[in-house]
mmCIF file with all atom_site columns, C-alpha atoms in Angstrom:
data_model
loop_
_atom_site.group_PDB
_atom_site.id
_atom_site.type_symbol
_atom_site.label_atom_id
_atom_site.label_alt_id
_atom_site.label_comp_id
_atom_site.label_asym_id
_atom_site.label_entity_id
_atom_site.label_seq_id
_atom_site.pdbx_PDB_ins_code
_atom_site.Cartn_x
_atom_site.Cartn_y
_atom_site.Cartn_z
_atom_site.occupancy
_atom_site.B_iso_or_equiv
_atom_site.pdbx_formal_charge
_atom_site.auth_seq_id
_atom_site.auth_comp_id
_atom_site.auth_asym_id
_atom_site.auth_atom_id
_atom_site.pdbx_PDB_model_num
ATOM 1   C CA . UNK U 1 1   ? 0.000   0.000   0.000  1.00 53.00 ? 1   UNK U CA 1
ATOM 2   C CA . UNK U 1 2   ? 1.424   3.474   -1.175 1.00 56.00 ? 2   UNK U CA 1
ATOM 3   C CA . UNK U 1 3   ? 2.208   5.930   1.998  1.00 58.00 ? 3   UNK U CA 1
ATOM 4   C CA . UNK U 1 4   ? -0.945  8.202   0.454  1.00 54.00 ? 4   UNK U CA 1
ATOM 5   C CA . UNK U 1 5   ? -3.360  5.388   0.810  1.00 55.00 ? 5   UNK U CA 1
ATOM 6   C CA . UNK U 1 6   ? -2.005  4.642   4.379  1.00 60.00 ? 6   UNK U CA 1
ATOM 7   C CA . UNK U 1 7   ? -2.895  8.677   5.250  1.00 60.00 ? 7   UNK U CA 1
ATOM 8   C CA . UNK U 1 8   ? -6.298  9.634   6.850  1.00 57.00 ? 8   UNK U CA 1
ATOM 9   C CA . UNK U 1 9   ? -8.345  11.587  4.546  1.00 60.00 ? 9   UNK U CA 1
ATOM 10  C CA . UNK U 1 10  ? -7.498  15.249  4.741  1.00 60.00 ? 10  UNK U CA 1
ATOM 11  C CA . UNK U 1 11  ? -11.324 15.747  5.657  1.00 72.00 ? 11  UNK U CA 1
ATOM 12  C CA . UNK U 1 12  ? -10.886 13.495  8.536  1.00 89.00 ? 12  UNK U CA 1
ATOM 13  C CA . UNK U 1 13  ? -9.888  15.953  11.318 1.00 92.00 ? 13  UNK U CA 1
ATOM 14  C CA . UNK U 1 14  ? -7.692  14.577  14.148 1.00 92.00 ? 14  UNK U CA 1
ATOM 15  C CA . UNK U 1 15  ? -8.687  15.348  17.970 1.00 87.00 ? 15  UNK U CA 1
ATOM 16  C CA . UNK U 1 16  ? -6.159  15.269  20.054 1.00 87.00 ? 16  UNK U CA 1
ATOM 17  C CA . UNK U 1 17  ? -7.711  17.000  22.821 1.00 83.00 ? 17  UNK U CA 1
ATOM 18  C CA . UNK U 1 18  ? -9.893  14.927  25.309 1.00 83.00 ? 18  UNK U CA 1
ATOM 19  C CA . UNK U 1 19  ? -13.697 15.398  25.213 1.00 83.00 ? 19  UNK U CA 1
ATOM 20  C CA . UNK U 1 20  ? -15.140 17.348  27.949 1.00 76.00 ? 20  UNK U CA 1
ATOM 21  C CA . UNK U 1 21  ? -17.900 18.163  29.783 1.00 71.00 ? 21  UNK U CA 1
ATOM 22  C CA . UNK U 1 22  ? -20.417 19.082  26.420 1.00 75.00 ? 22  UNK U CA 1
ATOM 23  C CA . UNK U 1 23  ? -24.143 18.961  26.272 1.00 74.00 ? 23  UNK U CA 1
ATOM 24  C CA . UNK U 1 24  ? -25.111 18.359  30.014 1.00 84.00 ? 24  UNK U CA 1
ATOM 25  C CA . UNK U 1 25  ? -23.006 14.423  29.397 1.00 89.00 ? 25  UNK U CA 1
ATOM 26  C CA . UNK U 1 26  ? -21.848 13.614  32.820 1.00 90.00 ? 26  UNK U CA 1
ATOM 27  C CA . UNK U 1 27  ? -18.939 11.858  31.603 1.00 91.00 ? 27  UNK U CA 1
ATOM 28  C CA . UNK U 1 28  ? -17.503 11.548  35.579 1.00 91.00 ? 28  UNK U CA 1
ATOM 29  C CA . UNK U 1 29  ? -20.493 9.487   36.672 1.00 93.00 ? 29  UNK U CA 1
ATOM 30  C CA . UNK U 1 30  ? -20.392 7.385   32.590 1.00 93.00 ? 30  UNK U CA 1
ATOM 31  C CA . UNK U 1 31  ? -16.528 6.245   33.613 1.00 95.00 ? 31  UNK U CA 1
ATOM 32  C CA . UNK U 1 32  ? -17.415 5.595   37.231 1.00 96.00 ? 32  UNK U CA 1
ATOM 33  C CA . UNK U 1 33  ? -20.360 2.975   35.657 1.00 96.00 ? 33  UNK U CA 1
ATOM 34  C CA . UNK U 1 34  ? -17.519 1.662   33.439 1.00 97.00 ? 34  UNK U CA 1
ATOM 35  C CA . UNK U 1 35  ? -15.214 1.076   36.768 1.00 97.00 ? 35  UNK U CA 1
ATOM 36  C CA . UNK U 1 36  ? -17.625 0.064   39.043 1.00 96.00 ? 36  UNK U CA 1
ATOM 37  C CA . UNK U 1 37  ? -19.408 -2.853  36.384 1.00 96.00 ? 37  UNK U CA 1
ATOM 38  C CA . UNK U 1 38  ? -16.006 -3.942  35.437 1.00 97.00 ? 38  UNK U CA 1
ATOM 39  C CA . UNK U 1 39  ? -14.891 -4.519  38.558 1.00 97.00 ? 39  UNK U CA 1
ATOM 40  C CA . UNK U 1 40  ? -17.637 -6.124  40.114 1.00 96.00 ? 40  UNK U CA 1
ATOM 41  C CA . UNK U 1 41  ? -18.229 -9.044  37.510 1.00 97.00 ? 41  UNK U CA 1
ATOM 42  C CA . UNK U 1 42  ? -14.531 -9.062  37.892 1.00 97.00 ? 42  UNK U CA 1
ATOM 43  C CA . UNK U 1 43  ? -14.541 -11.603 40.907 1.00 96.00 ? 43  UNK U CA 1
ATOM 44  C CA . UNK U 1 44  ? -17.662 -13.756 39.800 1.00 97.00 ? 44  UNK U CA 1
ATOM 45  C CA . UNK U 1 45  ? -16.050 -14.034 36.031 1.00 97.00 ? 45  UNK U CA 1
ATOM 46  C CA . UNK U 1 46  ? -12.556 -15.479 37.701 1.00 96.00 ? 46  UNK U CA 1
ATOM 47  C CA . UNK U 1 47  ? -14.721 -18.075 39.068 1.00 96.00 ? 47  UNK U CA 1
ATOM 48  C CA . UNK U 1 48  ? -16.971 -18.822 36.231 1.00 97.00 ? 48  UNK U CA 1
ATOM 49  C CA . UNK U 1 49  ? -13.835 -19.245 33.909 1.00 95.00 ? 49  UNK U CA 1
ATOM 50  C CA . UNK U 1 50  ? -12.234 -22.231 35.780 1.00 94.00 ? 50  UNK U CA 1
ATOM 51  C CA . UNK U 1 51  ? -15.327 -24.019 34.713 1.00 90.00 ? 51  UNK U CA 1
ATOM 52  C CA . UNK U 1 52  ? -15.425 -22.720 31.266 1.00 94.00 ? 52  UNK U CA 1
ATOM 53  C CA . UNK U 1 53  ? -18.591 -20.566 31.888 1.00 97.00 ? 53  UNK U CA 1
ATOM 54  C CA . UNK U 1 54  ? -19.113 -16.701 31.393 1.00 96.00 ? 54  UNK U CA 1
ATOM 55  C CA . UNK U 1 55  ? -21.324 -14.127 32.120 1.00 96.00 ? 55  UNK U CA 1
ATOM 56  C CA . UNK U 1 56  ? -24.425 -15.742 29.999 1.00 96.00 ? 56  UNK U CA 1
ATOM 57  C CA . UNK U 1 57  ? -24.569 -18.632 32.582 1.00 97.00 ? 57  UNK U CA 1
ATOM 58  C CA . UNK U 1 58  ? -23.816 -16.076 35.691 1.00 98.00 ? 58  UNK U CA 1
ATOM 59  C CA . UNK U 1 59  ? -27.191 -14.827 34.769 1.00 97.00 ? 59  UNK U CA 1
ATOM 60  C CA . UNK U 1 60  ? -29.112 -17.655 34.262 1.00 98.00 ? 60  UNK U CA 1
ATOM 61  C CA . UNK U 1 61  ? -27.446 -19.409 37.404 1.00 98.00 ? 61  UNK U CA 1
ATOM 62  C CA . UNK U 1 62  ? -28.478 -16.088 39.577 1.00 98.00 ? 62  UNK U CA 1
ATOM 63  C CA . UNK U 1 63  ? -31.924 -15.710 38.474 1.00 98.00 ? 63  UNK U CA 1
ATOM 64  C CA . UNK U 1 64  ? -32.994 -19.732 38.866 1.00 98.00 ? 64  UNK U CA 1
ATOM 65  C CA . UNK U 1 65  ? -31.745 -19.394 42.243 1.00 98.00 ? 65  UNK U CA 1
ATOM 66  C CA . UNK U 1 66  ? -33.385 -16.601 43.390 1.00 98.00 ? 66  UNK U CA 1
ATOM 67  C CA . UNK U 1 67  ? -36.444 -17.432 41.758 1.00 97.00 ? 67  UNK U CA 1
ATOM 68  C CA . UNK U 1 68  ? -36.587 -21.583 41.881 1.00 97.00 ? 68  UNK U CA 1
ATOM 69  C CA . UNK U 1 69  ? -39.329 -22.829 39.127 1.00 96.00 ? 69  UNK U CA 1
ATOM 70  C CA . UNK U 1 70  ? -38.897 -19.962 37.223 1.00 95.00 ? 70  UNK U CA 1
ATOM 71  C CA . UNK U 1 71  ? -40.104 -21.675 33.599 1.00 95.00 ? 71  UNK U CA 1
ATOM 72  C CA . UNK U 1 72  ? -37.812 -20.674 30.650 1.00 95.00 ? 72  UNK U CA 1
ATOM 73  C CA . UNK U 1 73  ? -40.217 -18.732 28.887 1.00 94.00 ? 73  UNK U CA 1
ATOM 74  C CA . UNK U 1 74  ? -39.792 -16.308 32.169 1.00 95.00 ? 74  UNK U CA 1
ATOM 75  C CA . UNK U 1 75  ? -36.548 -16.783 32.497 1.00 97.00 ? 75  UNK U CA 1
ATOM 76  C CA . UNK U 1 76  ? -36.368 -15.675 28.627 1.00 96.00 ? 76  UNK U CA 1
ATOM 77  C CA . UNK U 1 77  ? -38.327 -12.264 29.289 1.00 94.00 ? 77  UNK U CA 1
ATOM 78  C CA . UNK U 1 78  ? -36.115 -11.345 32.259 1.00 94.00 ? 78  UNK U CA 1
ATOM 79  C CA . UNK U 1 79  ? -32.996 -11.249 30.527 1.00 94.00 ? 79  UNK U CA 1
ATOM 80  C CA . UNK U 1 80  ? -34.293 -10.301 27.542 1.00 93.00 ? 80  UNK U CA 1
ATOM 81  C CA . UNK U 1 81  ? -32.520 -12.749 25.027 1.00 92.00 ? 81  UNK U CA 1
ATOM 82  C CA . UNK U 1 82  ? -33.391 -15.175 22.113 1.00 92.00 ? 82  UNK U CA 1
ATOM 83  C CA . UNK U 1 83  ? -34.266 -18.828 22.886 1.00 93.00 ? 83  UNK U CA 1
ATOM 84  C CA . UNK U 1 84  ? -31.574 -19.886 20.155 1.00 94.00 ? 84  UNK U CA 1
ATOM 85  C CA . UNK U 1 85  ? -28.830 -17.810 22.896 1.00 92.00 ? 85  UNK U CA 1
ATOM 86  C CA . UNK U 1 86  ? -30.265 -19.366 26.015 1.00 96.00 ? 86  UNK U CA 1
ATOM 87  C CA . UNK U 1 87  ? -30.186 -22.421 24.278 1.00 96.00 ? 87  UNK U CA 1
ATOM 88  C CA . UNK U 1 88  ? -26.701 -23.203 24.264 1.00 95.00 ? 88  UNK U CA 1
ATOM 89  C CA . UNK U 1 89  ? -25.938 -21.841 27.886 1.00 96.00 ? 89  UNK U CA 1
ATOM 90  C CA . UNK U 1 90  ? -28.547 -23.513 29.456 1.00 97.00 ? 90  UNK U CA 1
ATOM 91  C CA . UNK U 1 91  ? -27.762 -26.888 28.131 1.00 97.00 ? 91  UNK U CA 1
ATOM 92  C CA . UNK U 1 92  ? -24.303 -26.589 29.662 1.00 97.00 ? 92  UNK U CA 1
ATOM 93  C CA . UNK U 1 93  ? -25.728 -25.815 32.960 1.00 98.00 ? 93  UNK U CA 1
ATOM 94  C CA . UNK U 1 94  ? -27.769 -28.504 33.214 1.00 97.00 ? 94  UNK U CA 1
ATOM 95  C CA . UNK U 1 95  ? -25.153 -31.089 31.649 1.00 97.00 ? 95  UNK U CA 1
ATOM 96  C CA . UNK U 1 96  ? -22.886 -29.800 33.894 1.00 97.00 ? 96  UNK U CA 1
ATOM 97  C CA . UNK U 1 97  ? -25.453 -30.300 37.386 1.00 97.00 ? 97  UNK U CA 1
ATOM 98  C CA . UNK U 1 98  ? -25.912 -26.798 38.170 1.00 98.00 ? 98  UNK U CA 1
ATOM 99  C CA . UNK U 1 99  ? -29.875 -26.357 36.521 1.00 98.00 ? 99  UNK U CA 1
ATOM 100 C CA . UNK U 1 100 ? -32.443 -28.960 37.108 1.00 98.00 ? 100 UNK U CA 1
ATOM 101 C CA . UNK U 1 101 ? -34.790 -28.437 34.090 1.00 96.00 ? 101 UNK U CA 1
ATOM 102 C CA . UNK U 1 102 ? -38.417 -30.192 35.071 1.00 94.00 ? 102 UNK U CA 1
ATOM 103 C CA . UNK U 1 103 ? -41.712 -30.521 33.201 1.00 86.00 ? 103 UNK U CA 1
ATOM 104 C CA . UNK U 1 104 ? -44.735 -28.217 34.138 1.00 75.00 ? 104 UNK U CA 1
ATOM 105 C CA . UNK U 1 105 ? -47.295 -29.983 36.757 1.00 79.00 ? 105 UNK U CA 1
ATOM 106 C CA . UNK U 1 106 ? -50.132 -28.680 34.051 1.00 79.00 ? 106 UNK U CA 1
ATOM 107 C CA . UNK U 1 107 ? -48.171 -28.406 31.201 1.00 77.00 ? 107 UNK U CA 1
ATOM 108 C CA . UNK U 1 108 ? -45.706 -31.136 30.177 1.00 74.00 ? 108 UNK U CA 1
ATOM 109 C CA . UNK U 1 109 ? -44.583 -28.720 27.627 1.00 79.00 ? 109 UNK U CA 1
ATOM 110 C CA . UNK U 1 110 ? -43.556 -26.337 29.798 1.00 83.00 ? 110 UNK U CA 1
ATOM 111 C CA . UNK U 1 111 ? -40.100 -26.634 30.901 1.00 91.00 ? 111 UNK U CA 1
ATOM 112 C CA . UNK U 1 112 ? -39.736 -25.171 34.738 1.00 96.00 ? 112 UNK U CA 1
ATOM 113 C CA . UNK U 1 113 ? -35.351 -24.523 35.867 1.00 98.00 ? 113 UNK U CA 1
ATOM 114 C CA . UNK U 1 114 ? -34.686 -25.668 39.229 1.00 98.00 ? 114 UNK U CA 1
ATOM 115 C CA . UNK U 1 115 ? -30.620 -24.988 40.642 1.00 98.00 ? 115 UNK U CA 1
ATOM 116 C CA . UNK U 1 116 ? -29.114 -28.098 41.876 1.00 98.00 ? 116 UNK U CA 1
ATOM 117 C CA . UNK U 1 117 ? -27.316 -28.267 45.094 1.00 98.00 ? 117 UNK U CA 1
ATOM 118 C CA . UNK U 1 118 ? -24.102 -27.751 43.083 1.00 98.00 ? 118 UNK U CA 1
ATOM 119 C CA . UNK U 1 119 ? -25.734 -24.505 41.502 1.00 98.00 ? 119 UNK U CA 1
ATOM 120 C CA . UNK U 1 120 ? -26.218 -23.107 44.506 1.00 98.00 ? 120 UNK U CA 1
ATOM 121 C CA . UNK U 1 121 ? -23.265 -23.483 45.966 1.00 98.00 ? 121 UNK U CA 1
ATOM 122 C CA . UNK U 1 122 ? -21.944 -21.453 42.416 1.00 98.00 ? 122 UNK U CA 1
ATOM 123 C CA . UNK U 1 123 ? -24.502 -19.132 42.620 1.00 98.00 ? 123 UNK U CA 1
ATOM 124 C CA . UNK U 1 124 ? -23.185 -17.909 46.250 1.00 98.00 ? 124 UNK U CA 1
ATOM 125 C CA . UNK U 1 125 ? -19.923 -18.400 45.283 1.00 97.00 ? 125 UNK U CA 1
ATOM 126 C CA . UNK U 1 126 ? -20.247 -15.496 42.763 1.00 98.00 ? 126 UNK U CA 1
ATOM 127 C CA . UNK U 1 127 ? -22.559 -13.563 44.558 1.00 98.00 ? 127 UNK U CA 1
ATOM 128 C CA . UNK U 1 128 ? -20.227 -13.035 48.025 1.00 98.00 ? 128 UNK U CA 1
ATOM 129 C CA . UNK U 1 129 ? -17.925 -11.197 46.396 1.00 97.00 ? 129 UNK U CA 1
ATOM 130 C CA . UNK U 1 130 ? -20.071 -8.903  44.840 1.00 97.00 ? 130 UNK U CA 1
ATOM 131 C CA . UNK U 1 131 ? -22.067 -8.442  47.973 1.00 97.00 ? 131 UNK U CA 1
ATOM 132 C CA . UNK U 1 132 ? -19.156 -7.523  49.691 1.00 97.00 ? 132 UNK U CA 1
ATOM 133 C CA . UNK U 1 133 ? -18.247 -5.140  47.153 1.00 97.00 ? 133 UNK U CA 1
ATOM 134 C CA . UNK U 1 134 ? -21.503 -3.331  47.959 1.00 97.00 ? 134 UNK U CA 1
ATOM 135 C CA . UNK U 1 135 ? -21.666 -3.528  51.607 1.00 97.00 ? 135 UNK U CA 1
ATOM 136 C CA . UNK U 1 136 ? -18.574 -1.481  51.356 1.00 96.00 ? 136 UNK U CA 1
ATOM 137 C CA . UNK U 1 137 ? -19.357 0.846   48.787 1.00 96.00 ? 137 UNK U CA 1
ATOM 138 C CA . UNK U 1 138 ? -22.565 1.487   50.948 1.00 96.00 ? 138 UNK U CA 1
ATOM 139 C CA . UNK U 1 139 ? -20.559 1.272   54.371 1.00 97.00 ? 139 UNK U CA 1
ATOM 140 C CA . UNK U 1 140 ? -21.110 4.359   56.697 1.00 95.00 ? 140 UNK U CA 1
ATOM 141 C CA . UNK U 1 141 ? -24.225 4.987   54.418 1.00 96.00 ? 141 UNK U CA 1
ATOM 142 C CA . UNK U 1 142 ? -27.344 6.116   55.957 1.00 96.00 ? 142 UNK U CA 1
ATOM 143 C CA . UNK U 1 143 ? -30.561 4.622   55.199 1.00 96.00 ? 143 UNK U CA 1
ATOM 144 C CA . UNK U 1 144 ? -31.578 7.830   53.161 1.00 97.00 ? 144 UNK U CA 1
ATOM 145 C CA . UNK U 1 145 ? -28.149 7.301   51.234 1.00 97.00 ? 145 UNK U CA 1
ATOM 146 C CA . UNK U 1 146 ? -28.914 3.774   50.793 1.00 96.00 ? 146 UNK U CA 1
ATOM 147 C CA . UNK U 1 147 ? -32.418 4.523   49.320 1.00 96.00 ? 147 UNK U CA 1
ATOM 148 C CA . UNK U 1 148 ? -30.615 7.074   47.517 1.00 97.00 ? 148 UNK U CA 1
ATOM 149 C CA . UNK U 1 149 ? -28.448 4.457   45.663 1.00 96.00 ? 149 UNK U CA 1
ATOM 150 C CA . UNK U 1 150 ? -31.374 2.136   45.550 1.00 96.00 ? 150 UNK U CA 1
ATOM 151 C CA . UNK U 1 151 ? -33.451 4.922   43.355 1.00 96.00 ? 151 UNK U CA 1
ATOM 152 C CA . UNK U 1 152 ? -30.344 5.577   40.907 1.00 96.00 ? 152 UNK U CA 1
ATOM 153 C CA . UNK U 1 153 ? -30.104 2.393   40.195 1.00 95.00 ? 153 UNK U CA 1
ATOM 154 C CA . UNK U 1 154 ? -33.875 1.306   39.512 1.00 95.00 ? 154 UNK U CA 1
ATOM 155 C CA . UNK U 1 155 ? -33.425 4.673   37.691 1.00 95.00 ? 155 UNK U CA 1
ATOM 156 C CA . UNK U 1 156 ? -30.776 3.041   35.160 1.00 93.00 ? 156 UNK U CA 1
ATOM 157 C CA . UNK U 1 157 ? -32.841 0.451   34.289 1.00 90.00 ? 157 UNK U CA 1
ATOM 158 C CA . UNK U 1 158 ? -35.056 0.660   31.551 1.00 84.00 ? 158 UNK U CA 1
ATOM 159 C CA . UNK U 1 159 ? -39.208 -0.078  32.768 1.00 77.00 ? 159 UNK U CA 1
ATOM 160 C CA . UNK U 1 160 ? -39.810 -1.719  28.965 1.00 65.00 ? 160 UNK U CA 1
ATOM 161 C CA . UNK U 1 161 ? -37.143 -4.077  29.647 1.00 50.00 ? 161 UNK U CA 1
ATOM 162 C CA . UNK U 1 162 ? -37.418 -4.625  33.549 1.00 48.00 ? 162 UNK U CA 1
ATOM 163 C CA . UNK U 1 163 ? -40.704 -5.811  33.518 1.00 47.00 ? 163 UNK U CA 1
ATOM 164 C CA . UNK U 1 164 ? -39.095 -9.438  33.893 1.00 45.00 ? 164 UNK U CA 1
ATOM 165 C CA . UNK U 1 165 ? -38.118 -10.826 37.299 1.00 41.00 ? 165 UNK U CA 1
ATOM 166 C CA . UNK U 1 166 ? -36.732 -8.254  39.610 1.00 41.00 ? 166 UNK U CA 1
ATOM 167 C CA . UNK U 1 167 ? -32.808 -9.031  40.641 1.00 37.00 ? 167 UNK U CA 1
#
């Protein structure tokens, strides 16, 4: 490739100052989201890769556990994702003896998850960490604070898609 094809377009205008605080963006508290999420599926996805798992089954293992029953169908809505997606995770969960997957009492058809004993035991064993990553980022919080935190946070979440399960 000649030099002139390896040059940026002369209408392409390089930046080389950083972006800053433009258009009411609130790029301090967008960065903090970035820190905070990455380092608190930072514990849980150490543990889920010595079993060859990621963040997919983290959320399927969570929700079955805190909701036990919870039929796929549900489970689908919550985390908002195709069946063909699930699919693949939740077969390796349940080969693997974390998910019990059982037959509705009415509806044979219906497929209900269940977390084995061995699921459970995962599904704490990611969620410590991240608890104690909260209790203290919250520590020396007041309950007003707390509540506080608690509103932001429902805040984020978008009410079409949260009308699944609540975490």
């Amino acid at each position: 490739m000649s030099q002139v094809g390896a040059m940026k377009s002369v209408s392409e205008e390089i930046l080389e100052h950083p972006i800053g605080e433009t258009d009411g963006i609130d790029f301090e508290i967008i960065e903090l989201l970035f820190f905070a999420y990455r380092d608190f599926i930072s514990d849980p996805d150490a543990i889920l890769d010595t079993s060859g798992f990621g963040r997919a089954h983290h959320r399927v293992v969570h929700f079955v556990n805190r909701e036990p029953g919870l039929t796929v169908a549900a489970l689908l809505d919550t985390l908002k994702i195709t069946k063909q997606s699930l699919a693949r995770v939740l077969k390796q969960l349940i080969d693997s003896g974390y998910i019990a997957q059982v037959a509705g009492p009415e509806d044979r058809r219906q497929r209900r998850l269940f977390p084995t004993a061995k699921g459970r035991e995962l599904a704490l064993a990611l969620a410590k960490p991240q608890s104690c990553r909260i209790a203290n980022a919250l520590k020396g919080l007041g309950e007003s604070e707390r509540a506080a935190v608690r509103r932001f946070l429902s805040g984020m979440i978008n009410p079409a898609i949260s009308s699944g399960s609540a975490d």
